[in-house]
Coordinates of C-alpha atoms and ligand atoms in Angstrom, one line a residue:
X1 CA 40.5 -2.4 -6.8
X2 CA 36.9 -3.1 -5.6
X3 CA 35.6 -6.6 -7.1
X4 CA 32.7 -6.3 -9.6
X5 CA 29.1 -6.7 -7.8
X6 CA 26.8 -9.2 -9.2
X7 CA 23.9 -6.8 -8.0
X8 CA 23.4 -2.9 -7.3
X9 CA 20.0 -1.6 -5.4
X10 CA 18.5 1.7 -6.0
X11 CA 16.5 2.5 -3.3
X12 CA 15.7 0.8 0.4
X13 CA 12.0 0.7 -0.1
X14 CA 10.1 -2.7 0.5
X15 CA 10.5 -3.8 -2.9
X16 CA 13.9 -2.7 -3.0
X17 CA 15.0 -4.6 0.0
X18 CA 13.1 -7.5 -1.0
X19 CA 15.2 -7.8 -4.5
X20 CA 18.0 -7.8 -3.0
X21 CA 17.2 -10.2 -0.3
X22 CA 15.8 -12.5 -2.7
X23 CA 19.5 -12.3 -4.9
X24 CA 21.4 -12.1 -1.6
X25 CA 19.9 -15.7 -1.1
X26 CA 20.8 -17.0 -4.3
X27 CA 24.6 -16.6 -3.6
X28 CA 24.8 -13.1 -5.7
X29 CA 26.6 -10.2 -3.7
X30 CA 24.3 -7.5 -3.6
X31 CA 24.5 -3.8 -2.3
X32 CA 21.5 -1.4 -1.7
X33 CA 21.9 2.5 -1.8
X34 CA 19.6 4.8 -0.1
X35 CA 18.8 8.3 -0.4
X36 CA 17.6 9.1 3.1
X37 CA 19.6 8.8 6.4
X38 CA 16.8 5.6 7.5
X39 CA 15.6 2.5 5.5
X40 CA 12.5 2.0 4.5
X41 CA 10.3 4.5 2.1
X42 CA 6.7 4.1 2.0
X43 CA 7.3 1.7 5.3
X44 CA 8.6 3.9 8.1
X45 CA 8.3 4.6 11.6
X46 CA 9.2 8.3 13.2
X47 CA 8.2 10.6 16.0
X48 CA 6.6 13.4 14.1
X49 CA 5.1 15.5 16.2
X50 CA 5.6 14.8 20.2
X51 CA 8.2 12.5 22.0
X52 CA 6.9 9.1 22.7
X53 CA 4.6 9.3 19.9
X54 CA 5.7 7.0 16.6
X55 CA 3.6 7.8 13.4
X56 CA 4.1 6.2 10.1
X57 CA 4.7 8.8 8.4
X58 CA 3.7 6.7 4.9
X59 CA 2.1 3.0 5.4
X60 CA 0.0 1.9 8.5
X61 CA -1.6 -1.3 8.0
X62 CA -0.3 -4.9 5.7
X63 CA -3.5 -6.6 4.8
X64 CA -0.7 -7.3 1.6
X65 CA 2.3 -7.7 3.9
X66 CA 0.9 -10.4 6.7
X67 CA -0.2 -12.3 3.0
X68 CA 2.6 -11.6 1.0
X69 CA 3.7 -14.8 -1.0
X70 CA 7.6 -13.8 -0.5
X71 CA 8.0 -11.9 2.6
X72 CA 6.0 -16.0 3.7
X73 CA 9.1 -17.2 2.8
X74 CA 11.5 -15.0 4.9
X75 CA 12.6 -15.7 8.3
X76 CA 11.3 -11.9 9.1
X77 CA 9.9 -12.7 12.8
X78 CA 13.7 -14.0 13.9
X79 CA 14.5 -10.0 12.8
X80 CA 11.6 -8.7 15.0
X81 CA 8.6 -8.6 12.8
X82 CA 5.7 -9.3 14.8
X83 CA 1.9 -8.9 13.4
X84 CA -0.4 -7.1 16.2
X85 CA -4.5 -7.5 15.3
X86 CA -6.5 -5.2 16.2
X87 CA -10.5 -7.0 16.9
X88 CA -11.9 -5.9 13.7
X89 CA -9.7 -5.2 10.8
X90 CA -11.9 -2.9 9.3
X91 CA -14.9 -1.0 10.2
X92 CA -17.0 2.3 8.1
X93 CA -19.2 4.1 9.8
X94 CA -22.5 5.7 8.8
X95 CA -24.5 8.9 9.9
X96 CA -27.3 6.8 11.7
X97 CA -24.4 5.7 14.2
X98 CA -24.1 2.2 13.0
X99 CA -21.1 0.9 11.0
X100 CA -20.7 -1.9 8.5
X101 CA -17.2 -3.8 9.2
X102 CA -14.8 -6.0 7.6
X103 CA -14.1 -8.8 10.0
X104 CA -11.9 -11.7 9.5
X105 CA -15.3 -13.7 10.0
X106 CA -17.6 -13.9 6.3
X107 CA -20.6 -14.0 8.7
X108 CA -20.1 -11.0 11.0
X109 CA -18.7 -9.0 8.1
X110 CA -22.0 -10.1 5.8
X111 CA -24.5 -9.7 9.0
X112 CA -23.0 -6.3 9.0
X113 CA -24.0 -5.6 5.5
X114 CA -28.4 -6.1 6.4
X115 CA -30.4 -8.7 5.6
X116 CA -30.9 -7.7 2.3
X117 CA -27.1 -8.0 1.0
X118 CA -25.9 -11.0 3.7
X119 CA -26.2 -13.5 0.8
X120 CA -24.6 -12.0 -1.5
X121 CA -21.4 -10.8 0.1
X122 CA -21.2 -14.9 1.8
X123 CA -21.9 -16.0 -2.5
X124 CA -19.7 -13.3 -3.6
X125 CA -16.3 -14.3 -1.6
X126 CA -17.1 -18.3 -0.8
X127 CA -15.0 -19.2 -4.1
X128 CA -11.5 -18.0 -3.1
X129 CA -12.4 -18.9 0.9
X130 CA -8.9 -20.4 2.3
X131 CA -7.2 -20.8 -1.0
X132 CA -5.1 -17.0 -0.4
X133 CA -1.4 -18.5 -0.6
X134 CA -2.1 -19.9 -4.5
X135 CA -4.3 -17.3 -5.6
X136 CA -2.2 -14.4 -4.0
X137 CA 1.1 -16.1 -5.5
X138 CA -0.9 -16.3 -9.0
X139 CA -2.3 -12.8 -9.2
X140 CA 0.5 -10.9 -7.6
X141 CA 2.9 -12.9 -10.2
X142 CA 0.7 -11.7 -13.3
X143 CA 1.9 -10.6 -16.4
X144 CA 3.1 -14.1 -16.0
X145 CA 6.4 -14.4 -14.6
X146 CA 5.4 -17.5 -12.8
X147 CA 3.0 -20.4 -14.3
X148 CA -0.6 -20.0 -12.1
X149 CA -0.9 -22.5 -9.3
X150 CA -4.6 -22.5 -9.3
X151 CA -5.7 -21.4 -12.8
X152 CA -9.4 -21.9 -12.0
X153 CA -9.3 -19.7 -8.9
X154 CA -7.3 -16.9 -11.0
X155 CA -9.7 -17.3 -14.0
X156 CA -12.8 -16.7 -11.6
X157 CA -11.1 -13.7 -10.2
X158 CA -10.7 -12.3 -13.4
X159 CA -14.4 -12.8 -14.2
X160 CA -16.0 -10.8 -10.6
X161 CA -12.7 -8.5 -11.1
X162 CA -11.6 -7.3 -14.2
X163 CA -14.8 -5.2 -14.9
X164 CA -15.2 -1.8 -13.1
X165 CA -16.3 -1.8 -9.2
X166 CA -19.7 -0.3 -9.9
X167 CA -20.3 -3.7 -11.7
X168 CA -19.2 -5.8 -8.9
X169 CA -21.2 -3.4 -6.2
X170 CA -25.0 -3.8 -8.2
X171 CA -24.7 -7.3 -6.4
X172 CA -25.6 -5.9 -3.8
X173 CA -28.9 -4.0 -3.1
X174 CA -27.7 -1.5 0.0
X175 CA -25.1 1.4 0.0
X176 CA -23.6 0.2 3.3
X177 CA -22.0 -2.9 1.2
X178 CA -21.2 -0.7 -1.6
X179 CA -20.0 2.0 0.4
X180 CA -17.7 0.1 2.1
X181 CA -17.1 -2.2 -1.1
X182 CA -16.0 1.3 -2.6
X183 CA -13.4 2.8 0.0
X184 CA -11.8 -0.5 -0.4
X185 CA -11.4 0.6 -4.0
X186 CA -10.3 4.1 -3.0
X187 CA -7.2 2.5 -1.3
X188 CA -5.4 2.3 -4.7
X189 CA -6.9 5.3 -5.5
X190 CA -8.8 4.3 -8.5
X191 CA -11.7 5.7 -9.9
X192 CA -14.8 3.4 -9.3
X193 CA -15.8 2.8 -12.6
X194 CA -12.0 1.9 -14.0
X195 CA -10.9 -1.4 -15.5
X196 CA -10.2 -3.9 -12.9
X197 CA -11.1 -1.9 -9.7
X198 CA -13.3 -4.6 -8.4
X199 CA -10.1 -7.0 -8.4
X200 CA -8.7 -4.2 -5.5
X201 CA -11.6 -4.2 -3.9
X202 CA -12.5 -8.0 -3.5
X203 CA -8.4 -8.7 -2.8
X204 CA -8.8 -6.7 0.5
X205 CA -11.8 -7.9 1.1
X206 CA -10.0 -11.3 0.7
X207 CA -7.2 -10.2 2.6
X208 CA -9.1 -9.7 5.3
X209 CA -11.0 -13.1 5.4
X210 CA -7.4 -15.2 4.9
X211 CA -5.1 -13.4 7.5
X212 CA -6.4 -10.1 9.2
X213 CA -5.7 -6.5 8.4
X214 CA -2.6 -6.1 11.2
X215 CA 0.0 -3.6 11.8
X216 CA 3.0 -4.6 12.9
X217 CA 4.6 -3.7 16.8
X218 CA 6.9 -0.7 17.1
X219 CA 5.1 0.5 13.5
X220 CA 6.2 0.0 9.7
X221 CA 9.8 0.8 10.2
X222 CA 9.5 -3.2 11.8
X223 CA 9.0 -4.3 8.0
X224 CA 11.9 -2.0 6.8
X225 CA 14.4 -3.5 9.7
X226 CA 13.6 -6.6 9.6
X227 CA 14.0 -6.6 5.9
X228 CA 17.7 -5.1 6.0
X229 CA 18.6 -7.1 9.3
X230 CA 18.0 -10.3 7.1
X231 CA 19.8 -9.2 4.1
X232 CA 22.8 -8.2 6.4
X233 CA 22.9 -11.6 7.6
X234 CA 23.0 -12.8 3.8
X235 CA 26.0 -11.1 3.4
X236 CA 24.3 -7.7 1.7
X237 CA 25.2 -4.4 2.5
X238 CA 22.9 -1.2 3.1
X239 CA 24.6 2.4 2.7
X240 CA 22.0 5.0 3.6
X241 CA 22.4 8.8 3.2
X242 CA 23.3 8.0 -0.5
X243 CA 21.4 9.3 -3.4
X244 CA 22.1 8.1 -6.9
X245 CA 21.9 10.7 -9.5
X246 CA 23.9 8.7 -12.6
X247 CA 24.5 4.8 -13.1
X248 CA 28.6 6.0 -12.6
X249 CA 27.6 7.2 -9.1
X250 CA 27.2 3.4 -8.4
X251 CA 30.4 0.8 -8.0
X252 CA 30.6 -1.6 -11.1
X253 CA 28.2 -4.3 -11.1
X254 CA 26.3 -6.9 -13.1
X255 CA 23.2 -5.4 -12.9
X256 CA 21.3 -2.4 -11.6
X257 CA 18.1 -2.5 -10.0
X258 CA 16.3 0.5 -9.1
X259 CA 13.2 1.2 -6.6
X260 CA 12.7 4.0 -7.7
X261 CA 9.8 5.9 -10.3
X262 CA 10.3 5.1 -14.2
X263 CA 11.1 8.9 -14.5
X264 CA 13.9 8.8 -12.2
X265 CA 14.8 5.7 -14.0
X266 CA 15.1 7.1 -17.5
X267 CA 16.9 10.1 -16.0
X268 CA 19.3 8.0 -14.0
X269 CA 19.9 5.6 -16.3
X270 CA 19.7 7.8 -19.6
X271 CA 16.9 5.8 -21.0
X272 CA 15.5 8.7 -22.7
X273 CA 12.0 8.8 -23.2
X274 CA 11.7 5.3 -22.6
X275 CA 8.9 6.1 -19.8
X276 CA 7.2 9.5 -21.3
X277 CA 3.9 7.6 -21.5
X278 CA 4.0 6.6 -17.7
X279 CA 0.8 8.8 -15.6
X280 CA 1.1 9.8 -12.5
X281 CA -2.0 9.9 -10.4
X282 CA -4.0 11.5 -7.6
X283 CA -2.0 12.3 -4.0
X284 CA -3.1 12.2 -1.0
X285 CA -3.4 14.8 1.9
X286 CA -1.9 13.2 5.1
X287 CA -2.6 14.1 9.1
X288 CA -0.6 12.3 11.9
X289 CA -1.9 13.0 15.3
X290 CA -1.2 13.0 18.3
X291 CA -4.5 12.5 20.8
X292 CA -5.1 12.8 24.3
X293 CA -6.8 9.6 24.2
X294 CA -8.7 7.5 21.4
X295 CA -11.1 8.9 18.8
X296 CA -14.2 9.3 20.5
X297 CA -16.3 7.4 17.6
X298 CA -20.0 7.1 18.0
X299 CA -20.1 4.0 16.7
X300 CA -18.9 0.7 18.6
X301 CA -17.1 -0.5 16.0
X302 CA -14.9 1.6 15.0
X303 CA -13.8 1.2 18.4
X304 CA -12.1 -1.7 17.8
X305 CA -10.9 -1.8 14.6
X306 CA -7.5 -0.7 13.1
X307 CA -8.8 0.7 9.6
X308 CA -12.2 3.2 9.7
X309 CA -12.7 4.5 6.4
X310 CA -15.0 7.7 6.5
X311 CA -17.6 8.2 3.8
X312 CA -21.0 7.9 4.1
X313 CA -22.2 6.5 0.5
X314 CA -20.5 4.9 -2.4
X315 CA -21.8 7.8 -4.3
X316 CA -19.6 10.5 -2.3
X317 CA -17.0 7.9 -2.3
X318 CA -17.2 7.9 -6.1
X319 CA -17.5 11.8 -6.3
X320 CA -14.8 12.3 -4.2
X321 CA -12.2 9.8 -6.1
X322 CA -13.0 11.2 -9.6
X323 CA -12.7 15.2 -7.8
X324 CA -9.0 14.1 -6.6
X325 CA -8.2 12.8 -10.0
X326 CA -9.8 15.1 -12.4
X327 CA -7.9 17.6 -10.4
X328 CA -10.4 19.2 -8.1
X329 CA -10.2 18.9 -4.4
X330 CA -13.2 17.0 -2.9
X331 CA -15.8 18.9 -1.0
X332 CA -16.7 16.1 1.3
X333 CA -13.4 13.9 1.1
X334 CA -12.8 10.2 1.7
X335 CA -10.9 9.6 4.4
X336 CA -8.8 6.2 5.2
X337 CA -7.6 6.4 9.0
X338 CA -5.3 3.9 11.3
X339 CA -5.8 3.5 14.8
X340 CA -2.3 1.6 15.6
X341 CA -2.1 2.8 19.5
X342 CA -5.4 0.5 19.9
X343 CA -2.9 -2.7 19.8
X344 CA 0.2 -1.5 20.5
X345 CA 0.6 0.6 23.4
X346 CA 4.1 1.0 22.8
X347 CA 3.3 3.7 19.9
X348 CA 2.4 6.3 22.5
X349 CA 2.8 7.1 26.2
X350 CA 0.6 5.2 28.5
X351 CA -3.4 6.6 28.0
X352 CA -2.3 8.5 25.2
X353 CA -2.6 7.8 21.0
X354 CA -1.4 8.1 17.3
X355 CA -3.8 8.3 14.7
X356 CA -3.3 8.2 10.8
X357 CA -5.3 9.9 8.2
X358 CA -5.6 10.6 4.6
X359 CA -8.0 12.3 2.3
X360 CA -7.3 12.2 -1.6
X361 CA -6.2 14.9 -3.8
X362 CA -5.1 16.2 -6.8
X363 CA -1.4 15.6 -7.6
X364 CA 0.6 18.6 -7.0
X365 CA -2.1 20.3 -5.0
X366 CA -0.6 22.8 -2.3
X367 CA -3.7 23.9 -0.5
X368 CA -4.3 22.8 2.8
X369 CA -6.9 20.2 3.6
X370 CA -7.1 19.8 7.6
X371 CA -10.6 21.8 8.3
X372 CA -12.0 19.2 5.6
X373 CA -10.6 16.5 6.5
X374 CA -11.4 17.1 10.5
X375 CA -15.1 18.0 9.6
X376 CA -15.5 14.9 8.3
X377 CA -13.9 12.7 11.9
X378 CA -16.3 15.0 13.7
X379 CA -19.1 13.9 11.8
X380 CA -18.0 10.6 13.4
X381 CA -16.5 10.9 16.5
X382 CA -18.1 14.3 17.8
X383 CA -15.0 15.8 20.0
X384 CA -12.2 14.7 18.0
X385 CA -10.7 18.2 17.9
X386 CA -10.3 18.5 22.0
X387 CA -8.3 15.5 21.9
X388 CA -5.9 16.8 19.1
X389 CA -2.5 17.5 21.5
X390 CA -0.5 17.6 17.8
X391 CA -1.0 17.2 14.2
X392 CA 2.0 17.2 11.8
X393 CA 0.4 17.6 7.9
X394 CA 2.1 16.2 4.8
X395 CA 0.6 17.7 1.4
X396 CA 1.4 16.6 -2.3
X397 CA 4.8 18.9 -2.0
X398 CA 6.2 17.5 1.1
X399 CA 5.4 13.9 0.2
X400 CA 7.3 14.2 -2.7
X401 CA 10.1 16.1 -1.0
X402 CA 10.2 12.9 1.8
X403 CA 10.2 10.5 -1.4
X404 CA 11.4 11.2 -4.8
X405 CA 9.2 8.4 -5.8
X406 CA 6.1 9.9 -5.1
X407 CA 6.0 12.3 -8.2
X408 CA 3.2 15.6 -7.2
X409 CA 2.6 13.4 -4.4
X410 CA 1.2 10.3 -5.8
X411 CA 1.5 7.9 -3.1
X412 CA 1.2 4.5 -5.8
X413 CA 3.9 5.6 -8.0
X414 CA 1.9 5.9 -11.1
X415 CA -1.9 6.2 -11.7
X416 CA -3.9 2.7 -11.0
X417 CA -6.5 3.7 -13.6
X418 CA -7.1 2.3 -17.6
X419 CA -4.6 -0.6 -18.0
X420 CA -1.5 1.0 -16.1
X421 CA -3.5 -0.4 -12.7
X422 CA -2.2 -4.2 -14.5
X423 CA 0.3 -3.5 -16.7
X424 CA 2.9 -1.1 -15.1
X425 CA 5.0 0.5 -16.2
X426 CA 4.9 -0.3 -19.7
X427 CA 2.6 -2.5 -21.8
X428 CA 4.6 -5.7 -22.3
X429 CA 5.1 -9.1 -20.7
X430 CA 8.1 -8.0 -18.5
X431 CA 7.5 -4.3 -17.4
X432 CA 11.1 -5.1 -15.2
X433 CA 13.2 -5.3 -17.7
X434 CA 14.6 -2.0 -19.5
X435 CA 16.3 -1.4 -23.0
X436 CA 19.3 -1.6 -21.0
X437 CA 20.7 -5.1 -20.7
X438 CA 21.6 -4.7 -17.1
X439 CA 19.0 -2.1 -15.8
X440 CA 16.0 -3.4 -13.6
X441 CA 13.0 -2.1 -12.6
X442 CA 11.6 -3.2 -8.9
X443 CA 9.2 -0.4 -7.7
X444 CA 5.6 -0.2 -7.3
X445 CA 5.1 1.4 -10.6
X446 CA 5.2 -2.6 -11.4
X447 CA 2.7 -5.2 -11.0
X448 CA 1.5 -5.9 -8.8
X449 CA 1.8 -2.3 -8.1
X450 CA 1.3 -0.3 -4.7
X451 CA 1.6 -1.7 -1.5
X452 CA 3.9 -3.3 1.3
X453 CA 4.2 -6.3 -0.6
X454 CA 7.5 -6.7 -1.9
X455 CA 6.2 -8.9 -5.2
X456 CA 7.5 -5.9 -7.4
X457 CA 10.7 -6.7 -5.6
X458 CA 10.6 -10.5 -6.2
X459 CA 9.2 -10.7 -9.6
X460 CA 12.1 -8.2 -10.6
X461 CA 14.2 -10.6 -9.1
X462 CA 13.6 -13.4 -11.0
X463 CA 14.4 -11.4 -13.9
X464 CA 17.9 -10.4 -12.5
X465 CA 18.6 -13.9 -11.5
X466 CA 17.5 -15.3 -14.6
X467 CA 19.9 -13.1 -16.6
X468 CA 23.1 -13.5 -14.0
X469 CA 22.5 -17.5 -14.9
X470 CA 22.9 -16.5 -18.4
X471 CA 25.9 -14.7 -18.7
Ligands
FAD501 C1 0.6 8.2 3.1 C2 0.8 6.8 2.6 C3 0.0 5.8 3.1 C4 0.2 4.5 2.7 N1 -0.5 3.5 3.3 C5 -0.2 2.2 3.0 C6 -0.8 1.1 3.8 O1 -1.4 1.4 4.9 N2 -0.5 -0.1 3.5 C7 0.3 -0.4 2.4 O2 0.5 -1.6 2.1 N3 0.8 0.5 1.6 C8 0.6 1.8 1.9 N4 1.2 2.9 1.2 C9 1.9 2.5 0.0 C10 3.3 1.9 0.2 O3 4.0 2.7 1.2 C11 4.1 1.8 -1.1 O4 3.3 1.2 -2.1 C12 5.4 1.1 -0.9 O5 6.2 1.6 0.1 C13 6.1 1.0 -2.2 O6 7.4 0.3 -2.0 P1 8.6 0.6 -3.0 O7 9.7 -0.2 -2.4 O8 8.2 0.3 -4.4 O9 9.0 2.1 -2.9 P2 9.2 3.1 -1.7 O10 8.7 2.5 -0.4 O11 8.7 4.4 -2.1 O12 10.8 3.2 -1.6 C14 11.6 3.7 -2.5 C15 12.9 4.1 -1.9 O13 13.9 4.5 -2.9 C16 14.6 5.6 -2.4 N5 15.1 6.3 -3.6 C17 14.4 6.8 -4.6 N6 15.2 7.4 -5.5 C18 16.4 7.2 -5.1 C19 17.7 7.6 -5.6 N7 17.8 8.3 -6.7 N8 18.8 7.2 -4.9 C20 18.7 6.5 -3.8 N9 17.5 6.2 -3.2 C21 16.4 6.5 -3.9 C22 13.6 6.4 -1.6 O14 14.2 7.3 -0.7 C23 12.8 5.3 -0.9 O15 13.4 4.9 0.3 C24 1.1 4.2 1.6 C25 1.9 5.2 1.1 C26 1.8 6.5 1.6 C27 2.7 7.6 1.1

């Protein structure tokens, strides 16, 4: 007779693997099960369209993972996780052929910006200026599951944050701040105007400042393995190529804890309707290329950075966000793009690239959004198309088919607009708990929501580990 598990895991997704790493070390045995053949979800590595080129088929770049208060506190680099920075971590171009960019430096970054909005970028960010570890540890721990480190710093960020973006961007009296203030919004999909959206944007503008905007050698698979590598060592186990339709699928254990979306929750764990309320948001249209040799971009910057966000002014930034969410495809879409080859060589063979890109929109949308979306990078970088040797293109419909998670494609597991951006997946003090004494909730459709974080893995944690004290 198999022994009783103190811990099950649903799903090998960051957070997934970061739960049970964080019980692993606590003494609990724990067990993860995986749907697909591979760990990792959203953080992935594969050669999707030539051999020798590695795309990440889902995330790119860990502005959230290099600053991540637990992944700090793993031994990840002994399991081959190395950070690669690209010169600028961010730059967004503009039809004149300059570019504003987010550089690790306040003073390049706000020279960028014009005379006119310099001061107030250096005025708007000098509060939380080398003070990430406590303030990232205090607002990726919200609803309170830890007591805040540095109330003060959290309170202030509530203040500039917790009204809408377009609040936060009349600081500033040119659109090349608030343009690339608002595509920094657009990476949580939110519309501009929503409750807390300048929170997402100032955090990566933060990010960005504290440690860099890096991607990590060999690609996002690196997170995933080093991850599983370190729980193996702890004594956890990883079956892959296992996917868990019913809580009697799983061997006996002392809790569950799933990575999964609350609907697949409900279903799996016959919660009922526990999660009806739970939106799903806009998804995302996704190339991965292959190129003949970088983007040819007209600007310098973009050159040499590892983000370049595409859209010429807040205001068809804005447009195109509330298009992709009120269910409309944008005309003139936003466009977030990766440039990993630029640091690591070992993406591609030699002279040769991988770029990443994604427009936004509608969930469940099946048209096809490549002539769009490759309109726009010529705007940019006249010539793009001759370099395209490949292009494989993932649509709402065949995002959701690579991750049950992402429901008609939503990439963040749940809409980040109205309250649900703070209080996922349910409006109470802890959204990882269930009705079910032993079910757990570790996913991104908890706070502090998307990204390669793992502090929806952590915080659910606690909650486990709390409970297997108890009883
Ligand atoms: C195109 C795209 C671009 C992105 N870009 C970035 C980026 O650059 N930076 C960033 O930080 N984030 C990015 N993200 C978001 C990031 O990938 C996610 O927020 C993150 O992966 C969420 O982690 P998770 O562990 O909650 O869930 P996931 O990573 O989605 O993992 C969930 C896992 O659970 C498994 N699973 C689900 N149901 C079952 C079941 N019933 N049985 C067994 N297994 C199951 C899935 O197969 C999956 O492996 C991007 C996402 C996408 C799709």
């Amino acid at each position: 007779m198999t022994s009783m598990l103190d811990a099950v895991v649903v799903g090998a997704g960051p957070n997934g693997l970061t739960a049970a790493v964080e019980l692993a070390r606590r003494g609990f045995s724990v067990s993860v099960f995986e749907a697909k053949e591979t760990v990792g979800g959203g953080a992935r590595t594969e050669e999707l369209t030539l051999p020798g080129f590695r795309h990440d088929p889902c995330s790119a770049v860990h502005p959230l993972g290099i600053g991540s208060p637990v992944f700090r506190t793993m031994p990840l680099a002994e399991y081959g996780l190395d950070w690669l920075h690209p010169e600028l971590p961010m730059a967004h171009p503009f039809d004149d052929g300059t570019a504003a960019v987010l550089s690790r430096s306040v003073a390049e970054t706000a020279a960028s910006f014009g005379p006119r909005d310099a001061g107030a970028y250096r005025r708007l960010v000098a509060p939380f200026l080398g003070k990430w570890d406590s303030f990232a540890a205090d607002f990726m721990s919200l609803p309170l599951t830890a007591l805040p480190r540095d109330p003060l710093t959290l309170a202030r960020f509530g203040l500039v944050g917790l009204p809408p973006s377009t609040w936060l961007m009349r600081r500033f009296r040119d659109d090349r701040a608030r343009a690339l203030f608002a595509g920094l919004v657009a990476h949580v999909i939110a519309p501009l105007g929503g409750f807390a959206t300048g929170a997402v944007g100032l955090v990566f503008a933060l990010a960005a400042h504290a440690n860099g905007w890096p991607m990590p050698r060999g690609g996002s698979q690196s997170i995933s393995d080093a991850l599983a590598a370190y729980l193996r060592a702890l004594g956890g186990t990883v079956h892959t190529g296992y996917e868990v339709k019913r809580l009697d699928d799983l061997p006996p254990a002392r809790a569950y804890v799933f990575d999964t979306s609350p609907t697949a929750l409900a279903r799996i764990a016959g919660l009922g309707r526990a999660y009806d309320g739970y939106r799903y948001g806009a998804s995302v249209f996704k190339i991965d290329y292959a190129l003949d040799g970088p983007v040819p971009w007209t600007a310098e910057e973009p050159r040499r950075a590892g983000t370049v966000q595409i859209g010429p002014s807040s205001r068809e930034i804005g447009t195109a966000l509330r298009r992709a969410s009120g269910g409309q495809p944008p005309d003139t879409p936003f466009l977030i793009t990766a440039q990993p080859s630029l640091v690591d060589p070992s993406r591609a063979p030699e002279g040769k690239h991988v770029f990443w890109a994604y427009g936004h929109v509608p969930n469940g949308w099946q048209g096809d959004f490549t002539t769009s979306m490759e309109r726009q990078i010529e705007r940019f970088a006249p010539g793009f198309r001759d370099r395209v040797l490949a292009r494989a293109t993932a649509g709402p419909r065949e995002l959701a088919e690579r991750n049950p998670n992402y429901i008609g494609g939503d990439i963040a597991c749940g809409a980040a607009s109205g309250l649900q951006l703070l209080l996922r997946s349910k409006l109470s003090l802890s959204p990882y708990t269930t009705s079910h004494p032993a079910v757990f909730l570790c996913s991104s459709a908890t706070p502090p929501g998307p990204g390669v974080h793992g502090m929806s893995g952590h915080n659910a944690a606690k909650e486990v580990w709390r409970r297997l004290r108890q009883v």
